[in-house]
Short mmCIF file of C-alpha atoms in Angstrom, two decimals:
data_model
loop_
_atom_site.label_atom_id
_atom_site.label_comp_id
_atom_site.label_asym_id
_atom_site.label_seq_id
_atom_site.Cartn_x
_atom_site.Cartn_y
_atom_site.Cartn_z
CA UNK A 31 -98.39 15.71 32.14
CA UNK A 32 -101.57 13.41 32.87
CA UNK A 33 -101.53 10.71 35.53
CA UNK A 34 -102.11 7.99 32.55
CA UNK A 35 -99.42 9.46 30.47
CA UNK A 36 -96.46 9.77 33.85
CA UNK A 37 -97.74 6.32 34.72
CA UNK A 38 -96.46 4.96 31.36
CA UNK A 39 -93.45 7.10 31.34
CA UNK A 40 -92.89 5.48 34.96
CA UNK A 41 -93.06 1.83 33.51
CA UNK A 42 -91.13 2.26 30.55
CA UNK A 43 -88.07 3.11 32.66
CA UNK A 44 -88.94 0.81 34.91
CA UNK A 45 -88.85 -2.00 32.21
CA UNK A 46 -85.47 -0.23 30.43
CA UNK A 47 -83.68 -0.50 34.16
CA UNK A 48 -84.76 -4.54 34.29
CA UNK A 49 -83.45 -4.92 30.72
CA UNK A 50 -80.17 -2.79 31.76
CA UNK A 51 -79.99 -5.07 34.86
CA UNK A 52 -77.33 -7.60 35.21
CA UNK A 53 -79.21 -10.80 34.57
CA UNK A 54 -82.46 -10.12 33.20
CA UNK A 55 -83.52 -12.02 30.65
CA UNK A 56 -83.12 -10.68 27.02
CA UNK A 57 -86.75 -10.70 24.73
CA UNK A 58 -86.68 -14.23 23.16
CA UNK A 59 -87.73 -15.72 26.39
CA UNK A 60 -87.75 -15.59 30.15
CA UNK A 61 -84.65 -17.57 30.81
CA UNK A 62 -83.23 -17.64 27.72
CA UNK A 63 -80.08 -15.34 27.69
CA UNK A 64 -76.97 -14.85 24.91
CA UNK A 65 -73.74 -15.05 25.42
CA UNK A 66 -73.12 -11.29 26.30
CA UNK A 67 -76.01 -11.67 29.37
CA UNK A 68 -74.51 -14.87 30.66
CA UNK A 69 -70.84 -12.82 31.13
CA UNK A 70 -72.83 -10.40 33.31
CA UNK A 71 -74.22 -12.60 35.78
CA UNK A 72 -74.24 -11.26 39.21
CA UNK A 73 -71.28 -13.45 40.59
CA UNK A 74 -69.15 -12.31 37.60
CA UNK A 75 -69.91 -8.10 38.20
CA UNK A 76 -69.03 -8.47 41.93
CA UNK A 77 -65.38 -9.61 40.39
CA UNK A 78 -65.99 -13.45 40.09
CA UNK A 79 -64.06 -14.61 36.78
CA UNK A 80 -66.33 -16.18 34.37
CA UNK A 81 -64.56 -19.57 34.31
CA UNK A 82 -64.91 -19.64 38.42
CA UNK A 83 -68.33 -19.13 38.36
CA UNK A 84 -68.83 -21.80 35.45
CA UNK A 85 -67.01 -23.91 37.47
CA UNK A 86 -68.97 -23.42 40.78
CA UNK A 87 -72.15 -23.98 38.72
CA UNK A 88 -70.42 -27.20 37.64
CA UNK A 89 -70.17 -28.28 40.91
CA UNK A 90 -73.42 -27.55 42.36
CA UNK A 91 -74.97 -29.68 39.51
CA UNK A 92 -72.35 -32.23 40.40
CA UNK A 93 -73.59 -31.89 44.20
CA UNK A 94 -77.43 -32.66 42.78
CA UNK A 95 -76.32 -35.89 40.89
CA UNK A 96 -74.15 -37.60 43.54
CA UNK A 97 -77.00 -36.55 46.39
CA UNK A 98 -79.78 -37.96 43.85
CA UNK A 99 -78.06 -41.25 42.72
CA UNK A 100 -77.91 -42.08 46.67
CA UNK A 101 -81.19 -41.36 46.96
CA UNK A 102 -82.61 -43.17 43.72
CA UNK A 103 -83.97 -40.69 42.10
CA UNK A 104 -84.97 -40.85 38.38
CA UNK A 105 -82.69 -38.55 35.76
CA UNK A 106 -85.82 -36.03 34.97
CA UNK A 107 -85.80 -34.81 38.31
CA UNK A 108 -82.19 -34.05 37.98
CA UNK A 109 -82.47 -32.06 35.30
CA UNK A 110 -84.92 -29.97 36.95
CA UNK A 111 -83.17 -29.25 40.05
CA UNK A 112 -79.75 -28.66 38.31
CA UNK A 113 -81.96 -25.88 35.64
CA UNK A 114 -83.64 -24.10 38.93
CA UNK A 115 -79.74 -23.93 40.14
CA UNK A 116 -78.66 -21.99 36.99
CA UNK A 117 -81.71 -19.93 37.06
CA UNK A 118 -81.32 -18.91 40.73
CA UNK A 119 -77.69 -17.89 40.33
CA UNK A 120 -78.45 -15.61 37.60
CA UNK A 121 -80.63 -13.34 40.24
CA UNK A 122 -78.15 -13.92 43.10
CA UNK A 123 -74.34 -13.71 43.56
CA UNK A 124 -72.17 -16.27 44.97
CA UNK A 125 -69.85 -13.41 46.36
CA UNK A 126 -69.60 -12.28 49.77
CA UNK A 127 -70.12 -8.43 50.05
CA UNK A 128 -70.52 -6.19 52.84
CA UNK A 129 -73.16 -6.65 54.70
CA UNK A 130 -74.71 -9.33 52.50
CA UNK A 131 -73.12 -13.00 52.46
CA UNK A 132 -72.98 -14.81 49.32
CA UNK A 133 -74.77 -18.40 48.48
CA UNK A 134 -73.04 -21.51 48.77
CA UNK A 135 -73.54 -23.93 45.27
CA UNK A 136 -73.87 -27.06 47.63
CA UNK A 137 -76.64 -25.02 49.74
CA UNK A 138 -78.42 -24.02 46.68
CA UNK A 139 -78.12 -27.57 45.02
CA UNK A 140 -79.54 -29.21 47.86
CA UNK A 141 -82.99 -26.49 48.28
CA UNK A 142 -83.08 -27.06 44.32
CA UNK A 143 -83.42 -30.93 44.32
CA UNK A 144 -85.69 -30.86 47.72
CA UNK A 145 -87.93 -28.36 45.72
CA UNK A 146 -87.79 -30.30 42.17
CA UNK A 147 -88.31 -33.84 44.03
CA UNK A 148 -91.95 -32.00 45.31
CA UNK A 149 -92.08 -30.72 41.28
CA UNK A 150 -92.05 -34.10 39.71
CA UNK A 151 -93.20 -35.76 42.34
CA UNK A 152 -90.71 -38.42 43.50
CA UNK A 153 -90.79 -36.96 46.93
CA UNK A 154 -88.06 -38.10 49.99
CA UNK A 155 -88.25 -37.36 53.07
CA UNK A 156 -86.08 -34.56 54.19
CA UNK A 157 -84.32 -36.43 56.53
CA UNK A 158 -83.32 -38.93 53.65
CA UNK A 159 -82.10 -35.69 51.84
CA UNK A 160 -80.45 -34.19 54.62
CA UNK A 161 -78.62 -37.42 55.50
CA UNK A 162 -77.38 -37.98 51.59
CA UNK A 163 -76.24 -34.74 52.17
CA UNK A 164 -73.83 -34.71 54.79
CA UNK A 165 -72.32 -37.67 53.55
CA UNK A 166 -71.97 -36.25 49.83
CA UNK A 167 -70.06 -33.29 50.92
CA UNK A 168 -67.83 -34.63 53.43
CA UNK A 169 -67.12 -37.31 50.74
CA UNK A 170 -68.21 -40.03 53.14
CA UNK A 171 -70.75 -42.43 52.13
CA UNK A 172 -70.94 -44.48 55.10
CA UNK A 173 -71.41 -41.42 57.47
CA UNK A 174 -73.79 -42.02 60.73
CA UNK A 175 -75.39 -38.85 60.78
CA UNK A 176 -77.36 -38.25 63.83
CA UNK A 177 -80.55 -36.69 63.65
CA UNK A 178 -79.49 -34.60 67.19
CA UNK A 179 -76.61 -33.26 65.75
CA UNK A 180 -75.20 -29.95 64.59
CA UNK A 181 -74.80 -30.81 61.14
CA UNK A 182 -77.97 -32.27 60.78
CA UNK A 183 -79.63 -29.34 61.82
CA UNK A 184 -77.26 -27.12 59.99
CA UNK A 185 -78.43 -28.63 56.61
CA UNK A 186 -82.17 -28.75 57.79
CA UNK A 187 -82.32 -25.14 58.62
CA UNK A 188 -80.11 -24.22 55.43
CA UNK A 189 -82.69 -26.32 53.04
CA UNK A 190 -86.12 -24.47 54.26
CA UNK A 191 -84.32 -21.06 54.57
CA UNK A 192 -83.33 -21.04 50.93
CA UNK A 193 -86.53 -22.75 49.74
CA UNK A 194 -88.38 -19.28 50.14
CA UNK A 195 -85.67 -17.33 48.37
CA UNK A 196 -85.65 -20.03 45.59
CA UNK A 197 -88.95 -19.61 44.63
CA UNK A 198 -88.59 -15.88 44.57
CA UNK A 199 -85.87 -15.97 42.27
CA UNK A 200 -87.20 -18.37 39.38
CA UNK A 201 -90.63 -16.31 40.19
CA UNK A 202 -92.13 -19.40 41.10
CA UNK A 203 -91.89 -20.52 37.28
CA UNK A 204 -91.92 -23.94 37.90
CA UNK A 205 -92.73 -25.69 34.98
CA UNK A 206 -89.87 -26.97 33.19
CA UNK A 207 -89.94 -30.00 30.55
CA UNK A 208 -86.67 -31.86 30.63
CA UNK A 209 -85.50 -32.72 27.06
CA UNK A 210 -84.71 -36.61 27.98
CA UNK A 211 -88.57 -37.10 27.19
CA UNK A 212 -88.34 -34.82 24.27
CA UNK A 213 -85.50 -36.25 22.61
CA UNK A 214 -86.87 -39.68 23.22
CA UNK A 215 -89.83 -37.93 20.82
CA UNK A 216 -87.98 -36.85 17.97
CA UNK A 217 -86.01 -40.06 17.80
CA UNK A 218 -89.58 -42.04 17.60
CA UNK A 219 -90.17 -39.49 15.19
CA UNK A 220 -87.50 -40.29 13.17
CA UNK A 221 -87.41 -43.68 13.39
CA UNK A 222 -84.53 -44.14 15.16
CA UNK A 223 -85.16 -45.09 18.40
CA UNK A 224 -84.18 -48.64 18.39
CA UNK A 225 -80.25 -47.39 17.59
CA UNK A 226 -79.01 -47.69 20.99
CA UNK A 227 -75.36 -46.11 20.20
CA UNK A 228 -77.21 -43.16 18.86
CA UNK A 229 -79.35 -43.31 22.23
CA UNK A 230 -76.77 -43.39 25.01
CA UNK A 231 -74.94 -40.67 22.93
CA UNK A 232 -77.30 -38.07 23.03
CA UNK A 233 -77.96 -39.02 26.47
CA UNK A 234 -74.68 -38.55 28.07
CA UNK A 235 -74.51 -35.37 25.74
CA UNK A 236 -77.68 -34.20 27.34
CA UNK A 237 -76.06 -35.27 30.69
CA UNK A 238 -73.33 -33.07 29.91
CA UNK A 239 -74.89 -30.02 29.04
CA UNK A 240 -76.60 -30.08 32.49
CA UNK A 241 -73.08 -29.30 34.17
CA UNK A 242 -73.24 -26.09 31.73
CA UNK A 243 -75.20 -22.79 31.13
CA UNK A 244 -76.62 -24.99 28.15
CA UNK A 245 -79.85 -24.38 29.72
CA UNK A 246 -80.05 -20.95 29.91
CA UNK A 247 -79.04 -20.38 25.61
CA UNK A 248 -81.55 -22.61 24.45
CA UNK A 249 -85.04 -24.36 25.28
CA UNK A 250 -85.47 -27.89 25.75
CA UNK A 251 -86.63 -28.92 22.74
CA UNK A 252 -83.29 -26.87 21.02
CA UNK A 253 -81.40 -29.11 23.01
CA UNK A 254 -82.81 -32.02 22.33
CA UNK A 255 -82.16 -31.98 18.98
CA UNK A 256 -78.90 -30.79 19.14
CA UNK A 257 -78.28 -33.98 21.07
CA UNK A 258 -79.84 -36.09 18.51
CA UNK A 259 -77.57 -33.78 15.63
CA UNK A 260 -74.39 -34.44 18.07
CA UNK A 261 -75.12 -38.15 18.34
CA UNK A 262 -75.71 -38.61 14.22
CA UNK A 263 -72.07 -37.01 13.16
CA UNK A 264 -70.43 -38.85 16.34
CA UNK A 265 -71.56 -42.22 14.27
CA UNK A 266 -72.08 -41.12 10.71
CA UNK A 267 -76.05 -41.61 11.24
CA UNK A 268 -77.99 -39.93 8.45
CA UNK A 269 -81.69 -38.87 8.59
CA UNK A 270 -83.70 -38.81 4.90
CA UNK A 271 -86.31 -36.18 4.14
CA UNK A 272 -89.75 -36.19 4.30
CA UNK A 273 -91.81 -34.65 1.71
CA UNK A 274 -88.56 -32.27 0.41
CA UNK A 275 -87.77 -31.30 4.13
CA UNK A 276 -85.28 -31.79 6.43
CA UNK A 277 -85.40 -33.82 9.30
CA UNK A 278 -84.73 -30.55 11.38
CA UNK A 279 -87.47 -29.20 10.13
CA UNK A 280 -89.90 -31.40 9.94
CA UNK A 281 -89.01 -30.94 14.46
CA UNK A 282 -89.53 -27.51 13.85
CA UNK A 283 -86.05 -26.51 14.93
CA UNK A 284 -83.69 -23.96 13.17
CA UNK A 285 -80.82 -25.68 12.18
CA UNK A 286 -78.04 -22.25 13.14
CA UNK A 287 -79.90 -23.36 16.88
CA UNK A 288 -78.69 -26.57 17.14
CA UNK A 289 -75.34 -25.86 15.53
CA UNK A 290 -74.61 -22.91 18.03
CA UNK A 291 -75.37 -25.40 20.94
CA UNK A 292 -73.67 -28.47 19.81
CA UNK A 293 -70.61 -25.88 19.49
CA UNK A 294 -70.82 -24.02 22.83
CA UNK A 295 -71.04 -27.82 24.47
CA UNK A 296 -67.53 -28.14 22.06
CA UNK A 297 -65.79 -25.59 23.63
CA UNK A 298 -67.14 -26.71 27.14
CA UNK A 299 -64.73 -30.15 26.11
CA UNK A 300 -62.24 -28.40 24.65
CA UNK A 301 -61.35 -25.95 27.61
CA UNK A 302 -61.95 -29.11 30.12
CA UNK A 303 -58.71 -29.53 32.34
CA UNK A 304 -58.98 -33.59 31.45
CA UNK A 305 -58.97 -33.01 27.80
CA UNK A 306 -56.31 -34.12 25.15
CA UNK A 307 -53.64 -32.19 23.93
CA UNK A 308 -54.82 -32.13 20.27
CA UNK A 309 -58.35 -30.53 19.48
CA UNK A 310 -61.19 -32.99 19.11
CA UNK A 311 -63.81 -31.54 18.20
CA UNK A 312 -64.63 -29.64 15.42
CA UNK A 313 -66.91 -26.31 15.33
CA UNK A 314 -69.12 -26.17 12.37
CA UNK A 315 -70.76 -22.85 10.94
CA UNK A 316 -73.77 -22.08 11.96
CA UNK A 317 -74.64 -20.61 8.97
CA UNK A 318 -73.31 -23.38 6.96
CA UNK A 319 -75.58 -24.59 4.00
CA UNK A 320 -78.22 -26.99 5.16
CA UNK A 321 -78.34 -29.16 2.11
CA UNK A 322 -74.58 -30.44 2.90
CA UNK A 323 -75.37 -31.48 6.73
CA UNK A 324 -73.44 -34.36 7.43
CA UNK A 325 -76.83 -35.57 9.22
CA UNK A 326 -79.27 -34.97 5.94
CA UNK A 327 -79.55 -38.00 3.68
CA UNK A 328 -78.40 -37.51 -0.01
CA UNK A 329 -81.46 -37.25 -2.45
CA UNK A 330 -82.00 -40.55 -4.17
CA UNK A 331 -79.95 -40.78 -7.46
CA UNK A 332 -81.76 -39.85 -10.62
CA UNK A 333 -81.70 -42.98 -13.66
CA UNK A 334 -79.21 -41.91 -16.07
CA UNK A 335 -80.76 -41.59 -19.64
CA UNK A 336 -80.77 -44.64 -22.08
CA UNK A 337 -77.50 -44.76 -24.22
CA UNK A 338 -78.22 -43.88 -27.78
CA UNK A 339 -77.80 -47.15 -30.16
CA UNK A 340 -75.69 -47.55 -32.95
CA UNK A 341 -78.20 -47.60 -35.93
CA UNK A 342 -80.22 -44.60 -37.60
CA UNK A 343 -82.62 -42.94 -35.31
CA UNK A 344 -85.76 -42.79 -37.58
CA UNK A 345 -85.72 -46.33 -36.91
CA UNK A 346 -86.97 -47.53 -33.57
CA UNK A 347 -86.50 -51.38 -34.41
CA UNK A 348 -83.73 -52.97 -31.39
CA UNK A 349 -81.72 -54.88 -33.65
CA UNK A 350 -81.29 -58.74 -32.77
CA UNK A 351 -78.04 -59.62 -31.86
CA UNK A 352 -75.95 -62.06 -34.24
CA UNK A 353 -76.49 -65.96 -34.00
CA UNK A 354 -73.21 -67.03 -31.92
CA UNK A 355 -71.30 -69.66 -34.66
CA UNK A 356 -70.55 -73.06 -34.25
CA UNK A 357 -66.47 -73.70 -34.58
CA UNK A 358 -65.42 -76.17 -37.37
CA UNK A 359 -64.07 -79.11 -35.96
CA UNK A 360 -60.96 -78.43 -38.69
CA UNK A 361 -60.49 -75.32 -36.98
CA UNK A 362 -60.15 -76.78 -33.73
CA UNK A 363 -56.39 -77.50 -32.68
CA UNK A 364 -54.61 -80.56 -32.67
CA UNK A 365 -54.23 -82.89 -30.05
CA UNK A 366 -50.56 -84.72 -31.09
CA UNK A 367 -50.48 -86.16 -27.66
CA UNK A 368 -53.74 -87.95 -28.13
CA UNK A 369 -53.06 -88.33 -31.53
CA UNK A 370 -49.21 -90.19 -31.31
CA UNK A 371 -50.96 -92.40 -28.23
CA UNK A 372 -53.73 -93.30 -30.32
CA UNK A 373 -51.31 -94.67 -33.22
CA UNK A 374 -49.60 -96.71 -30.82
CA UNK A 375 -52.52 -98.09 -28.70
CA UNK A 376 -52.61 -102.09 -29.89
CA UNK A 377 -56.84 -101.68 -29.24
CA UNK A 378 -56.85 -99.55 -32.30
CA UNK A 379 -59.18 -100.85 -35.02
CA UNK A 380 -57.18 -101.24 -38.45
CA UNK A 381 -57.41 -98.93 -40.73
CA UNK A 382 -59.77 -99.89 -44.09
CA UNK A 383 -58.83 -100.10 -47.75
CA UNK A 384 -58.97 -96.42 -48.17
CA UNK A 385 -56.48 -95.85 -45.47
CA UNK A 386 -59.23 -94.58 -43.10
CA UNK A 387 -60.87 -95.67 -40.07
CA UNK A 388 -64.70 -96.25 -40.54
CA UNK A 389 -66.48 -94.57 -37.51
CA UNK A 390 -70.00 -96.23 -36.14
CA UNK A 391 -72.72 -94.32 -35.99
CA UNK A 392 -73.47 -92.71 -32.22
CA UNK A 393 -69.45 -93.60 -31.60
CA UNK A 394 -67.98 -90.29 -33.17
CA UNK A 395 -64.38 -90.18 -33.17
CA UNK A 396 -62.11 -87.59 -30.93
CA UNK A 397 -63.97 -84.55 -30.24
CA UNK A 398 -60.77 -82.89 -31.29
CA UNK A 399 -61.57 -82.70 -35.32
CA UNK A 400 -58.96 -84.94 -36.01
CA UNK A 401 -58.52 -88.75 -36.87
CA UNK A 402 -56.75 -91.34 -35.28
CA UNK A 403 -54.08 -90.25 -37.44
CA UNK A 404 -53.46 -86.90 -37.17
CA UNK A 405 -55.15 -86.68 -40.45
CA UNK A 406 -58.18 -83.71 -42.19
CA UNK A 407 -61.43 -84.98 -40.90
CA UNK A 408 -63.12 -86.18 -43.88
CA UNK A 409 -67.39 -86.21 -44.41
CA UNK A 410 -67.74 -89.49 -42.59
CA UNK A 411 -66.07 -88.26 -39.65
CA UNK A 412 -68.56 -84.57 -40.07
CA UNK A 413 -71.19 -86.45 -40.24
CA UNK A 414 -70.55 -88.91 -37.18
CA UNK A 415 -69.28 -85.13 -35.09
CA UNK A 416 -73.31 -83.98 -36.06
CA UNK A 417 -75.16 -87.43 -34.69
CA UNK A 418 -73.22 -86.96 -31.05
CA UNK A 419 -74.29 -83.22 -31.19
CA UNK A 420 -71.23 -81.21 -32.26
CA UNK A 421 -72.84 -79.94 -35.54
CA UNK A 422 -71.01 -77.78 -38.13
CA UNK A 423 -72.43 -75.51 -40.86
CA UNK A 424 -74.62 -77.01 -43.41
CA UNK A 425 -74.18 -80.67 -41.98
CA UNK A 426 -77.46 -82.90 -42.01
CA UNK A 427 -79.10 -83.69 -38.51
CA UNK A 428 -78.69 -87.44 -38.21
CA UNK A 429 -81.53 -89.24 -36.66
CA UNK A 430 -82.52 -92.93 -35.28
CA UNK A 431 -82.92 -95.21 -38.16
CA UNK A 432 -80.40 -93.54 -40.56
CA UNK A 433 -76.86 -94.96 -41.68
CA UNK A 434 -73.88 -93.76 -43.64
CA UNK A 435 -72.26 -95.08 -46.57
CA UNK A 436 -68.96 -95.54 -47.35
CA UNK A 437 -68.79 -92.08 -49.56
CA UNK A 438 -70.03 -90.39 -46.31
CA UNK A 439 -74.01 -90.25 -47.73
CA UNK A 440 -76.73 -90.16 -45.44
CA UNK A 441 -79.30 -93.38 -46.32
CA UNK A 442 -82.43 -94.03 -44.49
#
């Protein structure tokens, strides 16, 4: 065999033994594992359980928040030092072994945020660091820490030792974009980022996931969005599409991504030892249809087709509806109350020869139909009913200037 042909033999194998290794990184990414990698982490083949080592993780990215809220320091630095925690870990074991002595979370936490304050430059002084550190894990924060003392220098020593070993083990990779800033983006994007319910709920969730392996099953901008997806279905928020697409994909984000995430971070609340006795969360399918997300606007409704009209359909004509009637005044029910009280008012004019009231024009008699009487309205009283506006079928329009005769006759 040639020299070119063993030397790619050699490096082959060499690359199948890094795959085979506990740890390494599977092909999608650099630190991007699955589920299967992240069970093999160092910790967990040197007999760790799985949940321990979550746990410890936990608390080192605890460690980083309490030691950076003492020392002011902004959230995106945070998130970097708690990500170069879970990447160290998955090179080195927190185990003890023979002849080689495992690494301490709170050691590791406090090297991570002294390296990722110098990353994002929001430096502190180390002595700041070292001081929020003694009194963050002694659970003291009034602690006089002496610069003299053995604790002091036991944390200053610890901090620079592991800052060399730190670097070697995220292979001084140290560009990292936080997804606060990139969530902030697609909720610009998507014109939501004036809803501050939807805001502080995809923040906390993105505060939660850094207490988790999150970070090492999906990039930053997965998680972002799975924030913003967690955040819509917590408050019923809906998203409409843009030109026929979703709003995941107009982000460029696979939707099975952001469901696998937002259901990992489910199970990290469901298996919590604070957590309610009933389930509350629910997992949804990853490969559930798209078009149903709870998070996708409906389409817009469709008009409904014109009803088809009652009348032939060679002819296009709308027919006019039918002139509304006017009610005969003889139709109209009596009034014997009004009628018995007119008979015995003593104002009432007396009745003429014919046994009937003569009306004046413009003073029309009861707007029931009926005479003072109780009797049929006769043409006189029609008449008088037209000139104050109630008219009747076929009745002549009376005007100013015109009388009535005593047969009821309209004379100019």
């Amino acid at each position: 065999m040639s020299r070119p042909a063993a030397a790619a033999a050699a490096a082959s194998d060499a690359a199948a033994a890094a795959a085979a290794a506990p740890g390494a990184p599977s092909d999608d990414g650099q630190w991007i594992f699955t589920l299967a990698e992240l069970s093999q982490t160092p910790s967990a083949v040197d007999g760790m359980p799985v949940e321990r080592e979550r746990e410890n993780r936990g608390k080192g990215v605890h460690f980083i928040s309490q030691v950076g809220i003492m020392l002011k320091l902004p959230q995106l630095t945070l998130s970097t030092a708690a990500v170069f925690l879970q990447r160290f870990f998955m090179r080195h074991s927190m185990v003890d072994k023979a002849g080689r002595a495992g690494f301490h979370y709170y050691a590791i936490g406090a090297t991570a945020l002294f390296l990722a304050t110098k990353v994002e430059e929001h430096s502190r002084k180390l002595k700041e660091l070292i001081i929020a550190c003694c009194r963050v894990a002694q659970k003291n924060a009034n602690l006089v820490v002496d610069e003299q003392s053995k604790e002091y220098w036991r944390w200053r020593d610890t901090i620079l030792h592991h800052e060399d070993l730190l670097l070697e083990a995220i292979c001084f990779d140290l560009t990292y974009d936080p997804p606060y800033t990139i969530f902030f983006d697609f909720l610009t994007r998507l014109g939501a980022q004036h809803d501050r319910r939807l805001r502080d709920t995809a923040w906390t969730f993105l505060n939660d996931s850094s207490l988790t392996m999150l970070c090492l099953l999906a990039p930053s901008r997965t998680l972002a969005a799975a924030a913003v997806y967690c955040a819509a279905r917590h408050h019923g928020v809906v998203f409409a599409d843009r030109d026929g697409r979703a709003w995941w994909d107009q982000l460029a984000i696979a939707l099975p991504d952001i469901r696998r995430a937002c259901n990992y971070m489910a199970s990290v609340y469901e298996h919590h030892p604070l957590r309610a006795s009933e389930p509350m969360y629910t997992s949804t399918p990853e490969d559930g249809d798209p078009s149903v997300a709870k998070t996708r606007a409906p389409p817009p409704l469709r008009p409904s087709p014109t009803p088809s009209l009652p009348f032939d359909h060679d002819d296009d004509r709308v027919p006019a509806p039918a002139p509304a009637r006017a009610r005969s005044p003889s139709k109209r029910p009596r009034d014997r109350h009004a009628a018995e009280t007119s008979a015995r008012s003593p104002t009432a004019d007396p009745p003429d020869d014919g046994g009937r009231k003569r009306p004046k024009v413009g003073h029309p008699p009861s707007s029931h139909g009926s005479s003072a009487l109780g009797q049929q309205p006769t043409a006189t009283a029609t008449a008088a009913l037209a000139s104050s506006g109630a008219r009747t079928n076929g009745a002549p329009d009376l005007a100013d200037g015109h009388e009535l005769s005593e047969e009821g006759e309209v004379e100019a």
